Amino acid sequence: MTVHLVYFPVRGRAQSLKYLCKDNDIQLEEKVVQFGEWADLKPKTPLGQLPYATIDGIDLAQSNAILRYLARKHGLYGKDQNEAAKIDMLNDQQEDLRLSYLQMIYKDYEQGREPFLQKLPDGLKIFEKYLSLNHDGKGYFVGEKASFLDYNVFDLLDNLLVLSPTCLDSFPLLKAFHKRFADKPKLHAYRETEEFKKMPINGNGKQ
Ligand code: 0HH
């Protein structure tokens, strides 16, 4: 199976998907769309937005739908319905925090950065708590193995640490989780590449 991913030249909404593919040996082919090419391409995409991916002959948009499709196929969605439900719950929670981060970055960086950072511990403490409930926080968010949720949270924490390098200092389990994922051999090797390092996090230069 090859994932044909189409996205802008930013980490943005595609980065968790790239981590999941790299870490699980899922073949990934990327088409990078420059801003000037977008107007022509937009009407030809499934939902008029990027990322979209063609997998097994299906054109799929919405980053979380793409992640879920891959997670179902590759055993990254918990061991049963109970675990899958918890993964969904926490992934939606992750999505809420990601959206508030993106709104601040794209719409209100100058005025909104400080208020966002003030409120951030309220958002993070939920993830610290759920991590602590699963094997004392020493593994993954749900169950015995990684799920798509873990890659999403890793990417979000990674972006938040760029915004504020101290933001996890009061959350030892999240800090250790972030380090565990960054140290995973395949993710570490990928994050050392120029391809990764040169890619900005967001499309407006803010981070
Ligand atoms: N809920 C969707 C998802 O998770 C949201 C997708 C989305 O917002 O997939 N897509 C945006 C791009 S992500 C989109 O398609 C933000 C990155 C913007 C970087 C732009 C840099 C361009 C530099 C060449 N936006 C375009 C549009 O809506 O027309």
PDB file of C-alpha atoms and ligand atoms in Angstrom:
ATOM      1  CA  MET A   1       0.000   0.000   0.000  1.00  0.00           C
ATOM      2  CA  THR A   2       1.262   3.466  -0.857  1.00  0.00           C
ATOM      3  CA  VAL A   3      -0.195   6.660   0.592  1.00  0.00           C
ATOM      4  CA  HIS A   4      -0.171   9.426  -2.028  1.00  0.00           C
ATOM      5  CA  LEU A   5      -0.358  12.581   0.064  1.00  0.00           C
ATOM      6  CA  VAL A   6      -1.076  16.042  -1.333  1.00  0.00           C
ATOM      7  CA  TYR A   7      -0.357  19.044   0.914  1.00  0.00           C
ATOM      8  CA  PHE A   8       1.164  22.509   1.164  1.00  0.00           C
ATOM      9  CA  PRO A   9       4.858  22.952   2.065  1.00  0.00           C
ATOM     10  CA  VAL A  10       4.191  23.107   5.825  1.00  0.00           C
ATOM     11  CA  ARG A  11       4.016  20.550   8.643  1.00  0.00           C
ATOM     12  CA  GLY A  12       0.478  21.654   9.543  1.00  0.00           C
ATOM     13  CA  ARG A  13      -2.323  19.137   9.236  1.00  0.00           C
ATOM     14  CA  ALA A  14      -0.213  16.487   7.497  1.00  0.00           C
ATOM     15  CA  GLN A  15       2.585  15.987  10.005  1.00  0.00           C
ATOM     16  CA  SER A  16       0.921  13.412  12.278  1.00  0.00           C
ATOM     17  CA  LEU A  17       0.086  11.359   9.200  1.00  0.00           C
ATOM     18  CA  LYS A  18       3.703  11.490   8.042  1.00  0.00           C
ATOM     19  CA  TYR A  19       4.898  10.380  11.488  1.00  0.00           C
ATOM     20  CA  LEU A  20       2.444   7.480  11.498  1.00  0.00           C
ATOM     21  CA  CYS A  21       3.617   6.344   8.046  1.00  0.00           C
ATOM     22  CA  LYS A  22       7.342   6.681   8.811  1.00  0.00           C
ATOM     23  CA  ASP A  23       7.072   4.868  12.135  1.00  0.00           C
ATOM     24  CA  ASN A  24       5.031   1.975  10.717  1.00  0.00           C
ATOM     25  CA  ASP A  25       6.850   1.471   7.407  1.00  0.00           C
ATOM     26  CA  ILE A  26       3.863   2.610   5.366  1.00  0.00           C
ATOM     27  CA  GLN A  27       5.058   3.821   1.993  1.00  0.00           C
ATOM     28  CA  LEU A  28       4.416   7.515   1.502  1.00  0.00           C
ATOM     29  CA  GLU A  29       4.658   9.580  -1.653  1.00  0.00           C
ATOM     30  CA  GLU A  30       4.212  13.309  -1.231  1.00  0.00           C
ATOM     31  CA  LYS A  31       3.094  15.927  -3.719  1.00  0.00           C
ATOM     32  CA  VAL A  32       3.834  19.415  -2.442  1.00  0.00           C
ATOM     33  CA  VAL A  33       1.414  22.074  -3.692  1.00  0.00           C
ATOM     34  CA  GLN A  34       2.728  25.633  -3.894  1.00  0.00           C
ATOM     35  CA  PHE A  35       0.339  28.454  -3.136  1.00  0.00           C
ATOM     36  CA  GLY A  36       0.248  29.581  -6.787  1.00  0.00           C
ATOM     37  CA  GLU A  37      -0.966  26.138  -7.891  1.00  0.00           C
ATOM     38  CA  TRP A  38      -3.789  25.961  -5.367  1.00  0.00           C
ATOM     39  CA  ALA A  39      -6.598  27.831  -7.159  1.00  0.00           C
ATOM     40  CA  ASP A  40      -6.507  25.354 -10.073  1.00  0.00           C
ATOM     41  CA  LEU A  41      -6.271  22.293  -7.853  1.00  0.00           C
ATOM     42  CA  LYS A  42      -8.860  23.265  -5.213  1.00  0.00           C
ATOM     43  CA  PRO A  43     -12.001  22.338  -7.224  1.00  0.00           C
ATOM     44  CA  LYS A  44     -10.481  18.954  -8.101  1.00  0.00           C
ATOM     45  CA  THR A  45      -9.947  17.933  -4.436  1.00  0.00           C
ATOM     46  CA  PRO A  46     -12.566  15.958  -2.464  1.00  0.00           C
ATOM     47  CA  LEU A  47     -13.506  18.809  -0.079  1.00  0.00           C
ATOM     48  CA  GLY A  48     -11.704  21.877  -1.457  1.00  0.00           C
ATOM     49  CA  GLN A  49      -9.007  21.685   1.205  1.00  0.00           C
ATOM     50  CA  LEU A  50      -5.665  20.023   1.830  1.00  0.00           C
ATOM     51  CA  PRO A  51      -4.416  17.581   2.927  1.00  0.00           C
ATOM     52  CA  TYR A  52      -5.966  14.878   0.860  1.00  0.00           C
ATOM     53  CA  ALA A  53      -4.564  11.447   0.194  1.00  0.00           C
ATOM     54  CA  THR A  54      -5.189   8.725  -2.349  1.00  0.00           C
ATOM     55  CA  ILE A  55      -4.978   5.323  -0.663  1.00  0.00           C
ATOM     56  CA  ASP A  56      -6.162   2.011  -2.119  1.00  0.00           C
ATOM     57  CA  GLY A  57      -7.776   3.985  -4.948  1.00  0.00           C
ATOM     58  CA  ILE A  58      -9.851   6.139  -2.559  1.00  0.00           C
ATOM     59  CA  ASP A  59      -9.458   9.947  -2.501  1.00  0.00           C
ATOM     60  CA  LEU A  60      -9.738  10.957   1.150  1.00  0.00           C
ATOM     61  CA  ALA A  61      -9.718  14.452   2.668  1.00  0.00           C
ATOM     62  CA  GLN A  62      -9.867  15.532   6.347  1.00  0.00           C
ATOM     63  CA  SER A  63      -6.618  14.760   8.152  1.00  0.00           C
ATOM     64  CA  ASN A  64      -8.307  12.764  10.920  1.00  0.00           C
ATOM     65  CA  ALA A  65     -10.307  10.646   8.452  1.00  0.00           C
ATOM     66  CA  ILE A  66      -7.066   9.776   6.646  1.00  0.00           C
ATOM     67  CA  LEU A  67      -5.417   8.877   9.959  1.00  0.00           C
ATOM     68  CA  ARG A  68      -8.375   6.701  10.956  1.00  0.00           C
ATOM     69  CA  TYR A  69      -8.372   4.836   7.647  1.00  0.00           C
ATOM     70  CA  LEU A  70      -4.685   4.014   8.035  1.00  0.00           C
ATOM     71  CA  ALA A  71      -5.152   3.204  11.731  1.00  0.00           C
ATOM     72  CA  ARG A  72      -7.915   0.673  10.976  1.00  0.00           C
ATOM     73  CA  LYS A  73      -5.804  -1.025   8.325  1.00  0.00           C
ATOM     74  CA  HIS A  74      -2.597  -1.139  10.338  1.00  0.00           C
ATOM     75  CA  GLY A  75      -3.776  -2.000  13.851  1.00  0.00           C
ATOM     76  CA  LEU A  76      -3.318   1.503  15.243  1.00  0.00           C
ATOM     77  CA  TYR A  77      -6.883   1.923  16.584  1.00  0.00           C
ATOM     78  CA  GLY A  78      -6.851  -0.052  19.865  1.00  0.00           C
ATOM     79  CA  LYS A  79      -7.470  -3.755  20.426  1.00  0.00           C
ATOM     80  CA  ASP A  80     -11.285  -3.565  20.676  1.00  0.00           C
ATOM     81  CA  GLN A  81     -14.304  -1.222  20.525  1.00  0.00           C
ATOM     82  CA  ASN A  82     -13.718  -0.064  24.095  1.00  0.00           C
ATOM     83  CA  GLU A  83     -10.185   1.116  23.319  1.00  0.00           C
ATOM     84  CA  ALA A  84     -11.294   2.587  19.972  1.00  0.00           C
ATOM     85  CA  ALA A  85     -13.946   4.676  21.759  1.00  0.00           C
ATOM     86  CA  LYS A  86     -11.382   6.051  24.213  1.00  0.00           C
ATOM     87  CA  ILE A  87      -8.995   6.790  21.355  1.00  0.00           C
ATOM     88  CA  ASP A  88     -11.790   8.688  19.560  1.00  0.00           C
ATOM     89  CA  MET A  89     -12.682  10.637  22.701  1.00  0.00           C
ATOM     90  CA  LEU A  90      -9.117  11.762  23.304  1.00  0.00           C
ATOM     91  CA  ASN A  91      -8.508  12.442  19.633  1.00  0.00           C
ATOM     92  CA  ASP A  92     -11.477  14.823  19.600  1.00  0.00           C
ATOM     93  CA  GLN A  93     -10.038  16.472  22.698  1.00  0.00           C
ATOM     94  CA  GLN A  94      -6.710  16.767  20.864  1.00  0.00           C
ATOM     95  CA  GLU A  95      -8.567  18.301  17.905  1.00  0.00           C
ATOM     96  CA  ASP A  96     -10.146  20.966  20.158  1.00  0.00           C
ATOM     97  CA  LEU A  97      -6.752  21.999  21.518  1.00  0.00           C
ATOM     98  CA  ARG A  98      -5.206  21.924  18.032  1.00  0.00           C
ATOM     99  CA  LEU A  99      -7.973  24.158  16.689  1.00  0.00           C
ATOM    100  CA  SER A 100      -7.508  26.719  19.465  1.00  0.00           C
ATOM    101  CA  TYR A 101      -3.751  26.709  18.715  1.00  0.00           C
ATOM    102  CA  LEU A 102      -4.408  27.179  14.969  1.00  0.00           C
ATOM    103  CA  GLN A 103      -6.909  29.990  15.548  1.00  0.00           C
ATOM    104  CA  MET A 104      -4.360  31.819  17.667  1.00  0.00           C
ATOM    105  CA  ILE A 105      -1.550  31.219  15.120  1.00  0.00           C
ATOM    106  CA  TYR A 106      -3.518  32.260  12.030  1.00  0.00           C
ATOM    107  CA  LYS A 107      -5.931  34.880  13.391  1.00  0.00           C
ATOM    108  CA  ASP A 108      -4.581  36.414  16.572  1.00  0.00           C
ATOM    109  CA  TYR A 109      -0.883  35.674  17.130  1.00  0.00           C
ATOM    110  CA  GLU A 110       0.217  39.076  18.459  1.00  0.00           C
ATOM    111  CA  GLN A 111      -2.705  39.627  20.869  1.00  0.00           C
ATOM    112  CA  GLY A 112      -3.661  36.011  21.442  1.00  0.00           C
ATOM    113  CA  ARG A 113      -0.319  34.319  22.181  1.00  0.00           C
ATOM    114  CA  GLU A 114      -0.113  35.259  25.863  1.00  0.00           C
ATOM    115  CA  PRO A 115      -3.776  34.474  26.701  1.00  0.00           C
ATOM    116  CA  PHE A 116      -3.393  31.148  24.861  1.00  0.00           C
ATOM    117  CA  LEU A 117      -0.312  30.280  26.928  1.00  0.00           C
ATOM    118  CA  GLN A 118      -2.114  31.275  30.141  1.00  0.00           C
ATOM    119  CA  LYS A 119      -4.942  28.846  29.388  1.00  0.00           C
ATOM    120  CA  LEU A 120      -2.751  26.088  27.948  1.00  0.00           C
ATOM    121  CA  PRO A 121      -2.175  24.224  31.274  1.00  0.00           C
ATOM    122  CA  ASP A 122      -5.960  23.640  31.513  1.00  0.00           C
ATOM    123  CA  GLY A 123      -5.808  21.917  28.142  1.00  0.00           C
ATOM    124  CA  LEU A 124      -2.653  19.942  28.885  1.00  0.00           C
ATOM    125  CA  LYS A 125      -3.667  18.658  32.304  1.00  0.00           C
ATOM    126  CA  ILE A 126      -6.416  16.518  30.748  1.00  0.00           C
ATOM    127  CA  PHE A 127      -3.825  14.690  28.643  1.00  0.00           C
ATOM    128  CA  GLU A 128      -1.471  14.345  31.607  1.00  0.00           C
ATOM    129  CA  LYS A 129      -4.323  12.771  33.576  1.00  0.00           C
ATOM    130  CA  TYR A 130      -5.333  10.261  30.891  1.00  0.00           C
ATOM    131  CA  LEU A 131      -1.737   9.305  30.275  1.00  0.00           C
ATOM    132  CA  SER A 132      -1.310   8.640  34.022  1.00  0.00           C
ATOM    133  CA  LEU A 133      -4.359   6.321  33.948  1.00  0.00           C
ATOM    134  CA  ASN A 134      -2.732   3.969  31.426  1.00  0.00           C
ATOM    135  CA  HIS A 135       0.294   2.086  32.827  1.00  0.00           C
ATOM    136  CA  ASP A 136       1.196   5.071  35.046  1.00  0.00           C
ATOM    137  CA  GLY A 137       1.846   7.132  31.942  1.00  0.00           C
ATOM    138  CA  LYS A 138       4.815   5.056  30.847  1.00  0.00           C
ATOM    139  CA  GLY A 139       3.398   3.957  27.504  1.00  0.00           C
ATOM    140  CA  TYR A 140       0.649   5.214  25.228  1.00  0.00           C
ATOM    141  CA  PHE A 141      -2.622   7.054  25.817  1.00  0.00           C
ATOM    142  CA  VAL A 142      -4.804   3.978  25.359  1.00  0.00           C
ATOM    143  CA  GLY A 143      -3.912   0.302  25.563  1.00  0.00           C
ATOM    144  CA  GLU A 144      -0.639  -1.479  24.998  1.00  0.00           C
ATOM    145  CA  LYS A 145       0.457  -0.015  21.693  1.00  0.00           C
ATOM    146  CA  ALA A 146       0.526   3.177  19.710  1.00  0.00           C
ATOM    147  CA  SER A 147      -2.623   4.467  18.039  1.00  0.00           C
ATOM    148  CA  PHE A 148      -3.155   7.338  15.602  1.00  0.00           C
ATOM    149  CA  LEU A 149      -4.040   9.456  18.647  1.00  0.00           C
ATOM    150  CA  ASP A 150      -0.481   9.170  19.981  1.00  0.00           C
ATOM    151  CA  TYR A 151       0.974  10.537  16.722  1.00  0.00           C
ATOM    152  CA  ASN A 152      -1.518  13.411  16.756  1.00  0.00           C
ATOM    153  CA  VAL A 153      -0.737  14.316  20.375  1.00  0.00           C
ATOM    154  CA  PHE A 154       3.002  13.987  19.757  1.00  0.00           C
ATOM    155  CA  ASP A 155       2.810  16.417  16.843  1.00  0.00           C
ATOM    156  CA  LEU A 156       0.654  18.871  18.787  1.00  0.00           C
ATOM    157  CA  LEU A 157       3.010  18.795  21.811  1.00  0.00           C
ATOM    158  CA  ASP A 158       5.947  19.241  19.450  1.00  0.00           C
ATOM    159  CA  ASN A 159       4.358  22.410  18.036  1.00  0.00           C
ATOM    160  CA  LEU A 160       3.442  23.696  21.508  1.00  0.00           C
ATOM    161  CA  LEU A 161       7.048  23.217  22.661  1.00  0.00           C
ATOM    162  CA  VAL A 162       8.180  25.471  19.807  1.00  0.00           C
ATOM    163  CA  LEU A 163       5.640  28.085  20.899  1.00  0.00           C
ATOM    164  CA  SER A 164       6.749  27.760  24.517  1.00  0.00           C
ATOM    165  CA  PRO A 165       9.747  25.515  25.339  1.00  0.00           C
ATOM    166  CA  THR A 166       8.723  25.400  29.023  1.00  0.00           C
ATOM    167  CA  CYS A 167       5.038  24.552  28.495  1.00  0.00           C
ATOM    168  CA  LEU A 168       5.470  20.895  29.573  1.00  0.00           C
ATOM    169  CA  ASP A 169       7.591  21.591  32.640  1.00  0.00           C
ATOM    170  CA  SER A 170       4.618  21.042  34.977  1.00  0.00           C
ATOM    171  CA  PHE A 171       3.531  17.913  33.068  1.00  0.00           C
ATOM    172  CA  PRO A 172       6.246  15.299  33.582  1.00  0.00           C
ATOM    173  CA  LEU A 173       4.344  12.445  31.932  1.00  0.00           C
ATOM    174  CA  LEU A 174       3.587  14.458  28.776  1.00  0.00           C
ATOM    175  CA  LYS A 175       7.167  15.669  28.660  1.00  0.00           C
ATOM    176  CA  ALA A 176       8.451  12.085  28.890  1.00  0.00           C
ATOM    177  CA  PHE A 177       5.866  10.939  26.311  1.00  0.00           C
ATOM    178  CA  HIS A 178       7.063  13.615  23.880  1.00  0.00           C
ATOM    179  CA  LYS A 179      10.672  12.526  24.412  1.00  0.00           C
ATOM    180  CA  ARG A 180       9.798   8.823  23.984  1.00  0.00           C
ATOM    181  CA  PHE A 181       8.207   9.560  20.614  1.00  0.00           C
ATOM    182  CA  ALA A 182      10.983  11.907  19.494  1.00  0.00           C
ATOM    183  CA  ASP A 183      13.479   9.156  20.403  1.00  0.00           C
ATOM    184  CA  LYS A 184      11.685   6.425  18.453  1.00  0.00           C
ATOM    185  CA  PRO A 185      14.417   5.401  16.002  1.00  0.00           C
ATOM    186  CA  LYS A 186      12.392   5.863  12.797  1.00  0.00           C
ATOM    187  CA  LEU A 187      10.914   9.182  13.926  1.00  0.00           C
ATOM    188  CA  HIS A 188      14.283  10.412  15.151  1.00  0.00           C
ATOM    189  CA  ALA A 189      15.939   9.567  11.823  1.00  0.00           C
ATOM    190  CA  TYR A 190      13.146  11.264   9.868  1.00  0.00           C
ATOM    191  CA  ARG A 191      13.233  14.379  12.055  1.00  0.00           C
ATOM    192  CA  GLU A 192      16.974  14.655  11.370  1.00  0.00           C
ATOM    193  CA  THR A 193      16.421  14.950   7.593  1.00  0.00           C
ATOM    194  CA  GLU A 194      16.687  18.275   5.763  1.00  0.00           C
ATOM    195  CA  GLU A 195      13.268  17.544   4.257  1.00  0.00           C
ATOM    196  CA  PHE A 196      11.764  17.682   7.745  1.00  0.00           C
ATOM    197  CA  LYS A 197      13.913  20.459   9.182  1.00  0.00           C
ATOM    198  CA  LYS A 198      13.257  22.911   6.357  1.00  0.00           C
ATOM    199  CA  MET A 199       9.471  22.551   6.543  1.00  0.00           C
ATOM    200  CA  PRO A 200       7.801  25.385   8.506  1.00  0.00           C
ATOM    201  CA  ILE A 201       5.157  24.388  11.044  1.00  0.00           C
ATOM    202  CA  ASN A 202       2.545  26.857   9.832  1.00  0.00           C
ATOM    203  CA  GLY A 203       1.809  28.696   6.593  1.00  0.00           C
ATOM    204  CA  ASN A 204       2.135  32.264   7.893  1.00  0.00           C
ATOM    205  CA  GLY A 205       5.630  32.068   9.409  1.00  0.00           C
ATOM    206  CA  LYS A 206       4.262  32.110  12.988  1.00  0.00           C
ATOM    207  CA  GLN A 207       5.184  29.345  15.393  1.00  0.00           C
TER     208      GLN A 207
HETATM  209  N1  0HH B   1     -10.339  19.889   9.091  1.00  0.00           N
HETATM  210  C1  0HH B   1      -9.452  19.878   7.951  1.00  0.00           C
HETATM  211  C2  0HH B   1      -8.409  18.776   8.125  1.00  0.00           C
HETATM  212  O1  0HH B   1      -8.134  18.384   9.269  1.00  0.00           O
HETATM  213  C3  0HH B   1      -8.816  21.251   7.812  1.00  0.00           C
HETATM  214  C4  0HH B   1      -8.042  21.371   6.542  1.00  0.00           C
HETATM  215  C5  0HH B   1      -7.525  22.775   6.299  1.00  0.00           C
HETATM  216  O2  0HH B   1      -7.749  23.682   7.104  1.00  0.00           O
HETATM  217  O3  0HH B   1      -7.884  18.268   7.139  1.00  0.00           O
HETATM  218  N2  0HH B   1      -6.815  22.930   5.195  1.00  0.00           N
HETATM  219  C6  0HH B   1      -6.219  24.198   4.838  1.00  0.00           C
HETATM  220  C7  0HH B   1      -4.709  24.067   4.884  1.00  0.00           C
HETATM  221  S1  0HH B   1      -4.118  23.647   6.467  1.00  0.00           S
HETATM  222  C8  0HH B   1      -6.593  24.515   3.392  1.00  0.00           C
HETATM  223  O4  0HH B   1      -6.743  23.637   2.557  1.00  0.00           O
HETATM  224  C9  0HH B   1      -3.331  25.146   6.943  1.00  0.00           C
HETATM  225  C10 0HH B   1      -2.002  25.308   6.269  1.00  0.00           C
HETATM  226  C11 0HH B   1      -2.012  26.479   5.407  1.00  0.00           C
HETATM  227  C12 0HH B   1      -0.700  26.575   4.729  1.00  0.00           C
HETATM  228  C13 0HH B   1      -0.801  27.319   3.447  1.00  0.00           C
HETATM  229  C14 0HH B   1       0.576  27.552   2.956  1.00  0.00           C
HETATM  230  C15 0HH B   1       0.616  27.728   1.498  1.00  0.00           C
HETATM  231  C16 0HH B   1       2.036  27.950   1.091  1.00  0.00           C
HETATM  232  C17 0HH B   1       2.286  27.548  -0.306  1.00  0.00           C
HETATM  233  N3  0HH B   1      -6.680  25.800   3.076  1.00  0.00           N
HETATM  234  C18 0HH B   1      -6.906  26.262   1.746  1.00  0.00           C
HETATM  235  C19 0HH B   1      -8.320  26.536   1.425  1.00  0.00           C
HETATM  236  O5  0HH B   1      -9.217  26.325   2.300  1.00  0.00           O
HETATM  237  O6  0HH B   1      -8.595  26.979   0.298  1.00  0.00           O
END
